[in-house]
Coordinates of C-alpha atoms in Angstrom, one line a residue:
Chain A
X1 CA -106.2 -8.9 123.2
X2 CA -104.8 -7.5 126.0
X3 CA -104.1 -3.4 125.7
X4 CA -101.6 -2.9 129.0
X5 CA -98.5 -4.4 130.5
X6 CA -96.6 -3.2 133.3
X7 CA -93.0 -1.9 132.8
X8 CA -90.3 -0.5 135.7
X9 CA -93.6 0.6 137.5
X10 CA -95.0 2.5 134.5
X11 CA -98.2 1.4 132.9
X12 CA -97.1 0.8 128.9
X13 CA -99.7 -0.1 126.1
X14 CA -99.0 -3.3 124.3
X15 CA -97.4 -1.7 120.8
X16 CA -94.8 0.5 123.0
X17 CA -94.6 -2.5 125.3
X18 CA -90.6 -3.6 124.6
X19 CA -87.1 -4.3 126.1
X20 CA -84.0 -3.0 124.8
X21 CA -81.5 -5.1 122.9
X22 CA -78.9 -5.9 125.5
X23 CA -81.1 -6.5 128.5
X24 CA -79.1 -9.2 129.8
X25 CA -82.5 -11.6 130.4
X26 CA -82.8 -11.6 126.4
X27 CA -78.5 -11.8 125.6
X28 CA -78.0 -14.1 128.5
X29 CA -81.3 -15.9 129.8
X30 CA -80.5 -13.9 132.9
X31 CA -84.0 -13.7 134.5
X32 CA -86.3 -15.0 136.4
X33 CA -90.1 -14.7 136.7
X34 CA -93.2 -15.7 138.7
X35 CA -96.5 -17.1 137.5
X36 CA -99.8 -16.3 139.3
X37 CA -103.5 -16.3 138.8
X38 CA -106.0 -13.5 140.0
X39 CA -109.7 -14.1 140.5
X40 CA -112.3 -11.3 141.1
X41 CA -109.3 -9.1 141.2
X42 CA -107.4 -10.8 144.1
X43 CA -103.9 -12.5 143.4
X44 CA -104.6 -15.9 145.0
X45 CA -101.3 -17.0 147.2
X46 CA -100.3 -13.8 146.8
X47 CA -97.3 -13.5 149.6
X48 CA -96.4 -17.5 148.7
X49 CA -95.3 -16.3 144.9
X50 CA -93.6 -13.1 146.0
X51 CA -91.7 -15.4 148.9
X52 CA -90.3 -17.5 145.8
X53 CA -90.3 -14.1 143.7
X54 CA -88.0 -12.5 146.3
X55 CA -85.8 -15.6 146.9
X56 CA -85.4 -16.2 143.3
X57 CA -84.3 -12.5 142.5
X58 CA -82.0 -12.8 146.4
X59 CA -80.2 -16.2 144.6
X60 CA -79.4 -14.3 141.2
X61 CA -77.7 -11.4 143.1
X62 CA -81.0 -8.9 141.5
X63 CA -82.8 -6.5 143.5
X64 CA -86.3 -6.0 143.3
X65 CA -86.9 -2.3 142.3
X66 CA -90.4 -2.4 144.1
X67 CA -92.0 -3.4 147.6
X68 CA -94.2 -6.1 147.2
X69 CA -96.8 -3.2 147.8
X70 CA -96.3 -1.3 144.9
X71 CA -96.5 -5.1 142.8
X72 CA -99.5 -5.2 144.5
X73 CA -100.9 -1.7 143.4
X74 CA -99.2 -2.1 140.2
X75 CA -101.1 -5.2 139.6
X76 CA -104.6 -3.8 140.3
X77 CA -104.0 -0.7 137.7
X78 CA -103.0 -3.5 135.3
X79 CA -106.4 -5.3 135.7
X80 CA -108.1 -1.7 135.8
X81 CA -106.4 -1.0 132.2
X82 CA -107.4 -4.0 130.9
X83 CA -110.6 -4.4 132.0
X84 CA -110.4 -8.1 133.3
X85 CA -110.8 -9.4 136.8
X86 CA -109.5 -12.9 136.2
X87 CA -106.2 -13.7 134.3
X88 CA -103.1 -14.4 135.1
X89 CA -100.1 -12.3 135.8
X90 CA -96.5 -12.9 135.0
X91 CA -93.6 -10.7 136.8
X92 CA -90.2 -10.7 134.9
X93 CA -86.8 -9.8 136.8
X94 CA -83.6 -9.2 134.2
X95 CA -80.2 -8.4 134.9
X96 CA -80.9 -5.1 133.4
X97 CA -79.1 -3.2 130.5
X98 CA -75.5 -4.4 130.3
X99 CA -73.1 -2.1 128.3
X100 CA -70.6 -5.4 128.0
X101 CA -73.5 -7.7 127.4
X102 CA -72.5 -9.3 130.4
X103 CA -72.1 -7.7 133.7
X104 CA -75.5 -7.0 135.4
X105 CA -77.2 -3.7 136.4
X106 CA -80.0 -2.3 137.2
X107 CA -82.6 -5.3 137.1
X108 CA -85.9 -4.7 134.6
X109 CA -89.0 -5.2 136.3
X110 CA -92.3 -6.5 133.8
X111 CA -95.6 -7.6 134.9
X112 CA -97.5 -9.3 132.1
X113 CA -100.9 -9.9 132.7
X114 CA -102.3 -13.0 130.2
X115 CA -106.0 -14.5 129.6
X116 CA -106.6 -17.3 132.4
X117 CA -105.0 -20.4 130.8
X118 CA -107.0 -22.9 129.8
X119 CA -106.2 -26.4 130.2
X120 CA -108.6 -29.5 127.9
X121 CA -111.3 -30.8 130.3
X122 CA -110.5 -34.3 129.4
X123 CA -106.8 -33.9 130.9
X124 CA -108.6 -33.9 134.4
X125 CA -111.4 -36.8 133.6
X126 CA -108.9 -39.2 132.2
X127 CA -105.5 -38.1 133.3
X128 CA -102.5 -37.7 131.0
X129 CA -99.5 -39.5 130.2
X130 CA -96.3 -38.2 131.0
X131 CA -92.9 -39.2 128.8
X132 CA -89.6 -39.3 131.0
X133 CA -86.6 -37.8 130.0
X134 CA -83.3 -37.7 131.6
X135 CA -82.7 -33.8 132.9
X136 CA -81.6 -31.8 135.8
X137 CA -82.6 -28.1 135.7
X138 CA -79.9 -25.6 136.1
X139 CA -80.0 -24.3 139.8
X140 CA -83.7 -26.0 140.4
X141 CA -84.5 -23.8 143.3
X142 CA -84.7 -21.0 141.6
X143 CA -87.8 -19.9 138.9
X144 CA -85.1 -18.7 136.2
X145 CA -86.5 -17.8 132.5
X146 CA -84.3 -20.7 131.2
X147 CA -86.7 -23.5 129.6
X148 CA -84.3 -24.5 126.7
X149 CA -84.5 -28.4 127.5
X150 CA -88.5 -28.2 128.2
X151 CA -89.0 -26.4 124.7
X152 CA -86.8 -27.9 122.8
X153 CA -88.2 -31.6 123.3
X154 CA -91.6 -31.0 122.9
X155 CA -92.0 -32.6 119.7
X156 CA -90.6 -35.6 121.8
X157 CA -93.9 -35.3 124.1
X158 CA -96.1 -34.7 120.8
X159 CA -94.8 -37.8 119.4
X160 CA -95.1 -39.8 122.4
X161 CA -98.7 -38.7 123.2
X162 CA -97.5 -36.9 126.2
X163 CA -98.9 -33.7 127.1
X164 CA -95.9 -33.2 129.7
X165 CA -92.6 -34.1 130.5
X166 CA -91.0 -36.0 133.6
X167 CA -87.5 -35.6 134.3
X168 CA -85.4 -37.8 136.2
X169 CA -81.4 -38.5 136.6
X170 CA -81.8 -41.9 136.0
X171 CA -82.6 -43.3 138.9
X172 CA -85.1 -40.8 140.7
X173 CA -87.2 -38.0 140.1
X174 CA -87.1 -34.5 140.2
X175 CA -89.9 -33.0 138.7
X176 CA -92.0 -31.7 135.2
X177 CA -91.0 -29.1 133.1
X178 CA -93.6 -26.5 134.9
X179 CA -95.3 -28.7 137.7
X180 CA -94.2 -31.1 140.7
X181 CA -94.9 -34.1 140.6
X182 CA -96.7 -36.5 143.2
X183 CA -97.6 -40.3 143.5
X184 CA -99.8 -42.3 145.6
X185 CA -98.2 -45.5 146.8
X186 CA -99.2 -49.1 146.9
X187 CA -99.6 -48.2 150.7
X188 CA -101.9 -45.2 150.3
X189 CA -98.8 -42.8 151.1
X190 CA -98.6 -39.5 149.2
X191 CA -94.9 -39.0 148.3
X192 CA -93.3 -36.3 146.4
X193 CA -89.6 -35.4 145.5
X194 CA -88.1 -32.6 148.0
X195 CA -84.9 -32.0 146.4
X196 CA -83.2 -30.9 143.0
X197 CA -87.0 -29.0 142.3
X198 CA -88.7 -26.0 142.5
X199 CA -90.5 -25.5 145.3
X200 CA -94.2 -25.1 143.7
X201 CA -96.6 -23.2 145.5
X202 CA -99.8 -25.6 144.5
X203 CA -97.5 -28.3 146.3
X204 CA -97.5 -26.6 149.3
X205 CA -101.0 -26.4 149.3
X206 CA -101.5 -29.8 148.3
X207 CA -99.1 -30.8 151.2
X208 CA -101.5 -28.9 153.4
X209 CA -104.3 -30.2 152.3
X210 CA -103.1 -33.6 152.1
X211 CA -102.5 -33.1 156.3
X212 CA -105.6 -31.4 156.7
X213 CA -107.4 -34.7 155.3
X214 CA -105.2 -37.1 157.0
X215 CA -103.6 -38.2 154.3
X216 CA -100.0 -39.9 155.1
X217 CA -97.5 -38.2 153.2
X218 CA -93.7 -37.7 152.5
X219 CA -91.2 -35.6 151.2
X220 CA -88.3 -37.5 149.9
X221 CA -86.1 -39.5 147.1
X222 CA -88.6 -40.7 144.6
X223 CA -87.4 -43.6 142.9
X224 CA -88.1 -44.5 139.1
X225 CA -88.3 -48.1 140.2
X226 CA -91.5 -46.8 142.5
X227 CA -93.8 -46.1 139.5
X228 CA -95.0 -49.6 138.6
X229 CA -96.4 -49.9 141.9
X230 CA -97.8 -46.6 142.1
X231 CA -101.7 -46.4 142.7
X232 CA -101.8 -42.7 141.9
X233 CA -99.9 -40.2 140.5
X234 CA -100.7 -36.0 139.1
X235 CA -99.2 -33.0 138.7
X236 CA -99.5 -30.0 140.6
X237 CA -98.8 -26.1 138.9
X238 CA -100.6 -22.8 139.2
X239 CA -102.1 -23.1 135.7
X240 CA -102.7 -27.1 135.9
X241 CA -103.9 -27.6 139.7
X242 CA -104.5 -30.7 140.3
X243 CA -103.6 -32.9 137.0
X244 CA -104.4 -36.4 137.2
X245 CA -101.2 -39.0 135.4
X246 CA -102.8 -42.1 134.5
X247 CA -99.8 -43.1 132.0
X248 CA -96.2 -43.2 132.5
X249 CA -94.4 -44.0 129.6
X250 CA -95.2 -48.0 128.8
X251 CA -96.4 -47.6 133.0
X252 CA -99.9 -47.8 133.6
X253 CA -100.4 -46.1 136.8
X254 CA -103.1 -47.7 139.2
X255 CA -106.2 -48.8 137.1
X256 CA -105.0 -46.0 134.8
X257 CA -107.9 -43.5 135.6
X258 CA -107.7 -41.0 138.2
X259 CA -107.7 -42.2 141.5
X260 CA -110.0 -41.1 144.9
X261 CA -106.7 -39.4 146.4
X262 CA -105.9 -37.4 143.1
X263 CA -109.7 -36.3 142.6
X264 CA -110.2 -36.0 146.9
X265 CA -106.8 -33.3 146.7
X266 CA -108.2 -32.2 143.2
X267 CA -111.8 -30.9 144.9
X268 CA -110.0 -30.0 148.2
X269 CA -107.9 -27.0 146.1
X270 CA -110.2 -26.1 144.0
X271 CA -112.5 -25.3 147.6
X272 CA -109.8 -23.9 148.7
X273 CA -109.2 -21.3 145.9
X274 CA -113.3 -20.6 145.9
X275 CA -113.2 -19.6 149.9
X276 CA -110.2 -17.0 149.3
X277 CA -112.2 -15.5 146.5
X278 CA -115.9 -15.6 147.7
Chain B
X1 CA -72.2 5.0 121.3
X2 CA -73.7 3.1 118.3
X3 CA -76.7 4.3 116.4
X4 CA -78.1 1.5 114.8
X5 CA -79.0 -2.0 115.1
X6 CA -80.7 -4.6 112.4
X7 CA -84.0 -6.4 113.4
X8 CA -85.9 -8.5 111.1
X9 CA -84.1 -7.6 108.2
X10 CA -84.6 -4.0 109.2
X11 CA -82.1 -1.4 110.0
X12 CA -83.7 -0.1 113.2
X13 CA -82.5 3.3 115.4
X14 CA -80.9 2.1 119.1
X15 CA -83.8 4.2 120.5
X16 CA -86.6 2.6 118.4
X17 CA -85.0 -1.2 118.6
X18 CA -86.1 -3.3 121.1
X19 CA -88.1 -6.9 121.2
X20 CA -92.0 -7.4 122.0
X21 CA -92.4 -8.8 125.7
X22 CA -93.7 -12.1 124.6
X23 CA -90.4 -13.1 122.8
X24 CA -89.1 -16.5 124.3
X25 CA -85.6 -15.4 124.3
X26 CA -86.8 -13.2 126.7
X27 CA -89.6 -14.8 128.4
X28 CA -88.2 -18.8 128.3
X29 CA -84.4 -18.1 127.3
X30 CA -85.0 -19.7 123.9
X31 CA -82.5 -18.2 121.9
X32 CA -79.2 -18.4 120.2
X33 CA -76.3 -15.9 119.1
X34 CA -72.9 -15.6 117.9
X35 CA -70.2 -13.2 118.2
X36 CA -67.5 -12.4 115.6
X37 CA -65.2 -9.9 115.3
X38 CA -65.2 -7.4 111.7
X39 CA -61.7 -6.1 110.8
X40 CA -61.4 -3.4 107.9
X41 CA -65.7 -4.0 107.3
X42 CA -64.7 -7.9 107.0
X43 CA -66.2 -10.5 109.4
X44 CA -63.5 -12.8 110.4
X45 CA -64.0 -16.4 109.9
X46 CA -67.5 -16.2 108.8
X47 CA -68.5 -19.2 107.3
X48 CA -67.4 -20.9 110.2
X49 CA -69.1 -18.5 112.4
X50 CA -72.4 -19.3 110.1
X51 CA -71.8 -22.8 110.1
X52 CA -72.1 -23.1 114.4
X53 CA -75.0 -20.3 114.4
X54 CA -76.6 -22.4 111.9
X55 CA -76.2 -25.9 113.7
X56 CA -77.1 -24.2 117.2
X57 CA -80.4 -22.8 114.9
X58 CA -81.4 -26.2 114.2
X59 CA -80.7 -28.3 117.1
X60 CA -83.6 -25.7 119.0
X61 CA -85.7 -26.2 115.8
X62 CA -85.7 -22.8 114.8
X63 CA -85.2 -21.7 111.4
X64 CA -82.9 -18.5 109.6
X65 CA -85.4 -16.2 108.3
X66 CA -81.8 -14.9 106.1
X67 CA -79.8 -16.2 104.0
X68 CA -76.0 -16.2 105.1
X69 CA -75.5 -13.9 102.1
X70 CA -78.4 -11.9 103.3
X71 CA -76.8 -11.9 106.7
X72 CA -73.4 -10.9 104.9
X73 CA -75.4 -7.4 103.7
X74 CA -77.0 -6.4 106.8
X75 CA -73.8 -6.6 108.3
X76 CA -72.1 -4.3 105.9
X77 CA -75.3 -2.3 105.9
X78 CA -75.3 -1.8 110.2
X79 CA -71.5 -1.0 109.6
X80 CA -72.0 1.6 106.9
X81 CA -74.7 2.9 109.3
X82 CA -72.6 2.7 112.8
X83 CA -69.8 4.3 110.6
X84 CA -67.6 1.7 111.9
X85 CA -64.7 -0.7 110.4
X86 CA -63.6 -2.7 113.2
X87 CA -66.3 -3.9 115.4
X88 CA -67.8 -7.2 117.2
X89 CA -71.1 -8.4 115.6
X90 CA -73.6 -10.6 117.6
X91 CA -76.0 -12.4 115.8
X92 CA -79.2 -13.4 118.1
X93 CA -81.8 -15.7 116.9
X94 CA -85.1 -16.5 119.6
X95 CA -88.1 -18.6 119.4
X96 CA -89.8 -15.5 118.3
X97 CA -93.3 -14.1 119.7
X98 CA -95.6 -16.7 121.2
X99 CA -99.1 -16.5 122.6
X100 CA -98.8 -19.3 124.9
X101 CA -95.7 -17.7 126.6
X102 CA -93.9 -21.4 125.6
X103 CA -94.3 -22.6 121.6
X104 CA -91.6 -20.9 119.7
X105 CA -93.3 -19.0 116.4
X106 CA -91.4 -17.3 113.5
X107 CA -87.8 -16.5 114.7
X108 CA -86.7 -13.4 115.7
X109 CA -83.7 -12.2 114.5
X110 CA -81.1 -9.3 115.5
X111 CA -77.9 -8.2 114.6
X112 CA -76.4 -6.1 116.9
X113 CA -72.8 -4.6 116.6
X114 CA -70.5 -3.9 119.7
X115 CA -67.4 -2.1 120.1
X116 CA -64.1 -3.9 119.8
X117 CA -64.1 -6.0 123.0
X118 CA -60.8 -4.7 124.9
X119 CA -58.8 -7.5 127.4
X120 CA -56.5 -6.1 129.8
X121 CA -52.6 -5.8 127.8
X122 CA -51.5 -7.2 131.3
X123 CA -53.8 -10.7 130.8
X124 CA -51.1 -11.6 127.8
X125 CA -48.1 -10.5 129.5
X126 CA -48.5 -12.1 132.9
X127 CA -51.4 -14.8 132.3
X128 CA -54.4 -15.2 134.3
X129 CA -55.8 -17.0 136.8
X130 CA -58.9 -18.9 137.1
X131 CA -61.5 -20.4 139.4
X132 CA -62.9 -24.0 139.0
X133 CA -66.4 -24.7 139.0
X134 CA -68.1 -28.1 139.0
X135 CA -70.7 -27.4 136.4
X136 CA -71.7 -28.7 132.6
X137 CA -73.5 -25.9 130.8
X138 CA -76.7 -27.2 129.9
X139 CA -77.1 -28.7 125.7
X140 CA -73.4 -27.3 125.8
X141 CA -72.5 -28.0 121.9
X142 CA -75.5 -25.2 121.5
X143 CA -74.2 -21.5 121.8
X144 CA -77.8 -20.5 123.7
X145 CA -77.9 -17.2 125.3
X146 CA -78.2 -19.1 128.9
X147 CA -75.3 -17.9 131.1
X148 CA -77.4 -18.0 134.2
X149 CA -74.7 -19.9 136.5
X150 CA -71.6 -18.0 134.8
X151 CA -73.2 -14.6 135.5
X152 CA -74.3 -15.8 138.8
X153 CA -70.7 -16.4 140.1
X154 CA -68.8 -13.7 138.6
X155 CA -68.7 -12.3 142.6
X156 CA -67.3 -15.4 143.3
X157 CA -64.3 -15.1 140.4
X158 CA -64.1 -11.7 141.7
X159 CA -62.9 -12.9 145.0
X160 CA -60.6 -15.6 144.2
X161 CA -58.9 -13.1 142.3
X162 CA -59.8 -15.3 139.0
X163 CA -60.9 -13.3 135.6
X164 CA -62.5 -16.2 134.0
X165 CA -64.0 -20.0 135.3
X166 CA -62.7 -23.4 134.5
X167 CA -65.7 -25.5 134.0
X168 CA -65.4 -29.5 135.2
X169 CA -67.8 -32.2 136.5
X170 CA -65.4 -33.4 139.6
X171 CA -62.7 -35.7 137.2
X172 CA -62.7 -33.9 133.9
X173 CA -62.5 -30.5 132.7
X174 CA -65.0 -29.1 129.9
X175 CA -64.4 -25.5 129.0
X176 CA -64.7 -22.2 130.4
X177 CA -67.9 -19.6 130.5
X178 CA -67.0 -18.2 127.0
X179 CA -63.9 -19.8 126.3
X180 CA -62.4 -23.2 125.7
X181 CA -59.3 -24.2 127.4
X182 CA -56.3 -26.1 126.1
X183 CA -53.1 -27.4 128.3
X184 CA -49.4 -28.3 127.1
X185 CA -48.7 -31.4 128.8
X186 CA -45.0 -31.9 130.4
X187 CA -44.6 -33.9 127.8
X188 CA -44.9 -30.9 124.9
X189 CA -48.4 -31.9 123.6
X190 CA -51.2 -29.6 123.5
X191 CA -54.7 -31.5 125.1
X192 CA -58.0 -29.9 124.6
X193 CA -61.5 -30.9 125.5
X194 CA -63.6 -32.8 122.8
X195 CA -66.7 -33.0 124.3
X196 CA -69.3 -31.9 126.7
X197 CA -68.0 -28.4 125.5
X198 CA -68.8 -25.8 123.0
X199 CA -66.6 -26.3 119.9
X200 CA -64.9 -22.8 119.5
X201 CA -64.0 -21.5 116.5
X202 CA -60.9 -20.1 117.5
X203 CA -60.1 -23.5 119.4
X204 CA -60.5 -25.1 115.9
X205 CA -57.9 -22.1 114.2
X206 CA -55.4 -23.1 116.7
X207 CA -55.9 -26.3 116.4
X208 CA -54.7 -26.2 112.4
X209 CA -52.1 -23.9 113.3
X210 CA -51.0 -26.9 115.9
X211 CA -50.9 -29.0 113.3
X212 CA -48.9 -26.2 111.1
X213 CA -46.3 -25.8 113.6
X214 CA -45.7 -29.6 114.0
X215 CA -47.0 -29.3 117.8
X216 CA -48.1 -33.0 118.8
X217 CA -52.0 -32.7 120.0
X218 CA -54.7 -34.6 121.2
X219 CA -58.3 -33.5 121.8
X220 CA -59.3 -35.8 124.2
X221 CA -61.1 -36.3 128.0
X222 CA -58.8 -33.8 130.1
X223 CA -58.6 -34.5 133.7
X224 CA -58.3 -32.2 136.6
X225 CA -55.6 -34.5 138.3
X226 CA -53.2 -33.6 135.2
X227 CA -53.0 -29.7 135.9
X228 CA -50.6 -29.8 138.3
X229 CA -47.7 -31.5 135.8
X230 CA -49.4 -29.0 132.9
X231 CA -46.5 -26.9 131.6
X232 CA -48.6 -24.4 129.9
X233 CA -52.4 -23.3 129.7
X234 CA -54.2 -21.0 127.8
X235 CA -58.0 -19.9 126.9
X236 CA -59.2 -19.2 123.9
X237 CA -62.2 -17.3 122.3
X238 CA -63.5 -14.9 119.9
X239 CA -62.9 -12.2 122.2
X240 CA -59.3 -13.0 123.9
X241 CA -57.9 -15.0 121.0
X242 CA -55.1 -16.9 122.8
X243 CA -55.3 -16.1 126.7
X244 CA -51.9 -17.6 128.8
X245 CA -53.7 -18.9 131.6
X246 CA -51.0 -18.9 134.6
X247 CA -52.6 -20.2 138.0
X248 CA -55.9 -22.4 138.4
X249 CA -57.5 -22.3 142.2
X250 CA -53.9 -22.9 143.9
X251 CA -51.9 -24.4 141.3
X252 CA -49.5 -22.7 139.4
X253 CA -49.1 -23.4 135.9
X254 CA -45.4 -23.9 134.6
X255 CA -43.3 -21.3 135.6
X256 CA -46.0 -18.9 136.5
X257 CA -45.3 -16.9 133.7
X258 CA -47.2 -17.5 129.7
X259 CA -44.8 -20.3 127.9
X260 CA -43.4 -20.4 124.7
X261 CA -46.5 -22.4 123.1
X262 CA -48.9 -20.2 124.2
X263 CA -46.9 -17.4 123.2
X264 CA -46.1 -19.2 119.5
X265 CA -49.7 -19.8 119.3
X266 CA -50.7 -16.3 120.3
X267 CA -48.7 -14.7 117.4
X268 CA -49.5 -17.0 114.9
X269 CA -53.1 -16.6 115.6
X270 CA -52.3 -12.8 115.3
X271 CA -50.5 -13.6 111.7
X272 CA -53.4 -15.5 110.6
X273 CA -56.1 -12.7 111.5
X274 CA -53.9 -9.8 109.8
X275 CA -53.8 -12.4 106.9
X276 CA -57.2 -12.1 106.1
X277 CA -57.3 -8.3 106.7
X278 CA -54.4 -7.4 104.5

């Protein structure tokens, strides 16, 4: 159990730990947040999330009330308070306190810090399946608070046997509820979607990575109609890495394990995160 | 300045009442409310109130920890407390506290009570104008607290000159942020939006009183090609009852001035209310 968060730069034990009534990101889902991990006390792709951080607060009109310094700082007496030099923090942005539950103000600015997340070992081993839905999210670009589609079908995904969600506008496709998404084609090219998405960090690693190992690869329209012939496909997420797909739908993807490209990229980031923390 | 709001079935001090940082509403913008407006202690139109906050409730899978009669008494309870006859209530209902940061738990639920809501005398004397938007709220028939895209262009309305947004998808209108919207066609009949919108429940007042007053309506797919031949427009909601809506983007509406439909409509929406207060 975790004793401290972090709230408009003051250090707040968990029982005080509390947001008014009328901030506007509980009335109005007007917030928008960032997702990290931290191991051996170092926030790994630090200045990538607060990039996205800053650009999601710049496209909701909300100032940041602190330099990316004092987030910094801020973060490191979190871990201090609660003991723990690997977790994984979460900042909040809200429209603030709105007398006419509508108009922001002064934004509210929490950093959560959570257990590292654990995801089942077998995910990675033998992939997962993914059920498609039909779904654009509101303004893509930007990491906003709202996941009302993504929660609300997950007894959809339960039923279907589908750990995670891929949406799609009915002819190509975007992205997962909280990960991009990636295929390998028939031709050995990595392809993932470029537009309509949020712009994961893990992707742009893996689009690294992917050039660093000579990997062909392309940003672009991904068609529906290109998963049949799809020799790989996985997810990519802060909390997830590298996650093999193996099922799509009815679609068996490649021999439906995970393929040498998936596992190759999968190795890749996770030597990547090891030399930033060694 | 009120005092008090009502958390969890609990009458709770302004300064004490606030919501645990893990709530979804806050954290994933899983959450629902409603808004009503409480003449002389009584809530007006309640049971239909109750009936939408109830069907939004269980379309996100979340269940009333209250009864509607239990609901009734903290109502009465926060207004004996607040000292206050005439108010606005707002009923908020999240996916309560989860560990996971994403699997709703056991509801939280708050009742909060406002001030009357005051609209400018001048908006029902002259009309108003408003902006269109190509957008479709997101699960639209569920009054979710997600106003991310009609909070983020309120700068925008403020420019145009344009109180409120008109909602459409390129051919048809939908609604507005908070309202719905209704045209008289230059043929006398009174068109509203059936779907793709959230079903007001002052929409569905005026649409009886319509029906009272022998005025011809449809409800029915509503083009943006027909505004320009619309003799009369008007909003409606909660807040603004009947709205004369005077000017969208360049066209003007009628005569540029509220017309006699609107302004029937208006004052027998007014009779209606002061029927149940009397």
């Amino acid at each position: 159990m975790l004793l401290y968060h972090h709230i408009n730069g003051a250090l707040t034990d968990t029982h005080a730990a509390a947001i008014g009534l009328n901030d506007l990101g509980l009335l109005r889902g007007y917030g928008i947040f960032d997702f990290f991990l931290v191991k051996n006390k170092q926030p790994l792709f630090f200045q990538d999330y607060m990039d996205r951080f800053s650009r999601s607060a710049d496209l909701l009109g909300l100032e940041l009330p602190f330099s990316r310094e004092d987030t910094y700082d801020h973060i490191q007496e979190l871990l201090d308070a609660n003991q723990l030099n690997d977790a994984a923090i979460r900042l909040v942005l809200t429209g603030g306190y709105a007398d006419d539950s509508y108009t922001p103000s002064s934004p509210n600015y929490i950093i959560m810090q959570h257990p590292m997340p654990a995801v089942p070992e077998a995910y990675y081993t033998k992939g997962i399946k993914l059920m498609s839905y039909p779904f654009e999210r509101e303004l893509p670009e930007i990491k906003s608070t709202n996941y009302l589609t993504g929660i609300r079908i997950r007894n959809l995904l339960k039923q279907a046997g589908a750990p995670e969600v891929l949406y799609h506008n009915g002819a190509s496709i975007s992205e997962s509820a909280r990960s991009n998404f990636f295929i390998v084609t028939n031709e050995g090219v990595l392809v993932t979607p470029e537009e309509k998405i949020l712009h994961g960090i893990t992707r742009k690693q893996i689009l690294h990575l992917a050039q660093d190992l000579q990997i062909p690869t392309e940003t672009r329209t991904l068609l529906l109609s290109e998963l049949p012939k799809a020799r790989e496909a996985f997810l990519t997420s802060t909390t997830k890495g590298v996650l093999p797909v193996t099922q799509i739908d009815d679609i068996t993807i490649g021999n439906g394990a995970p393929g040498p490209i998936s596992q190759q990229l999968m190795q890749a980031f996770t030597d990547l995160v090891h030399s930033f923390i060694s």
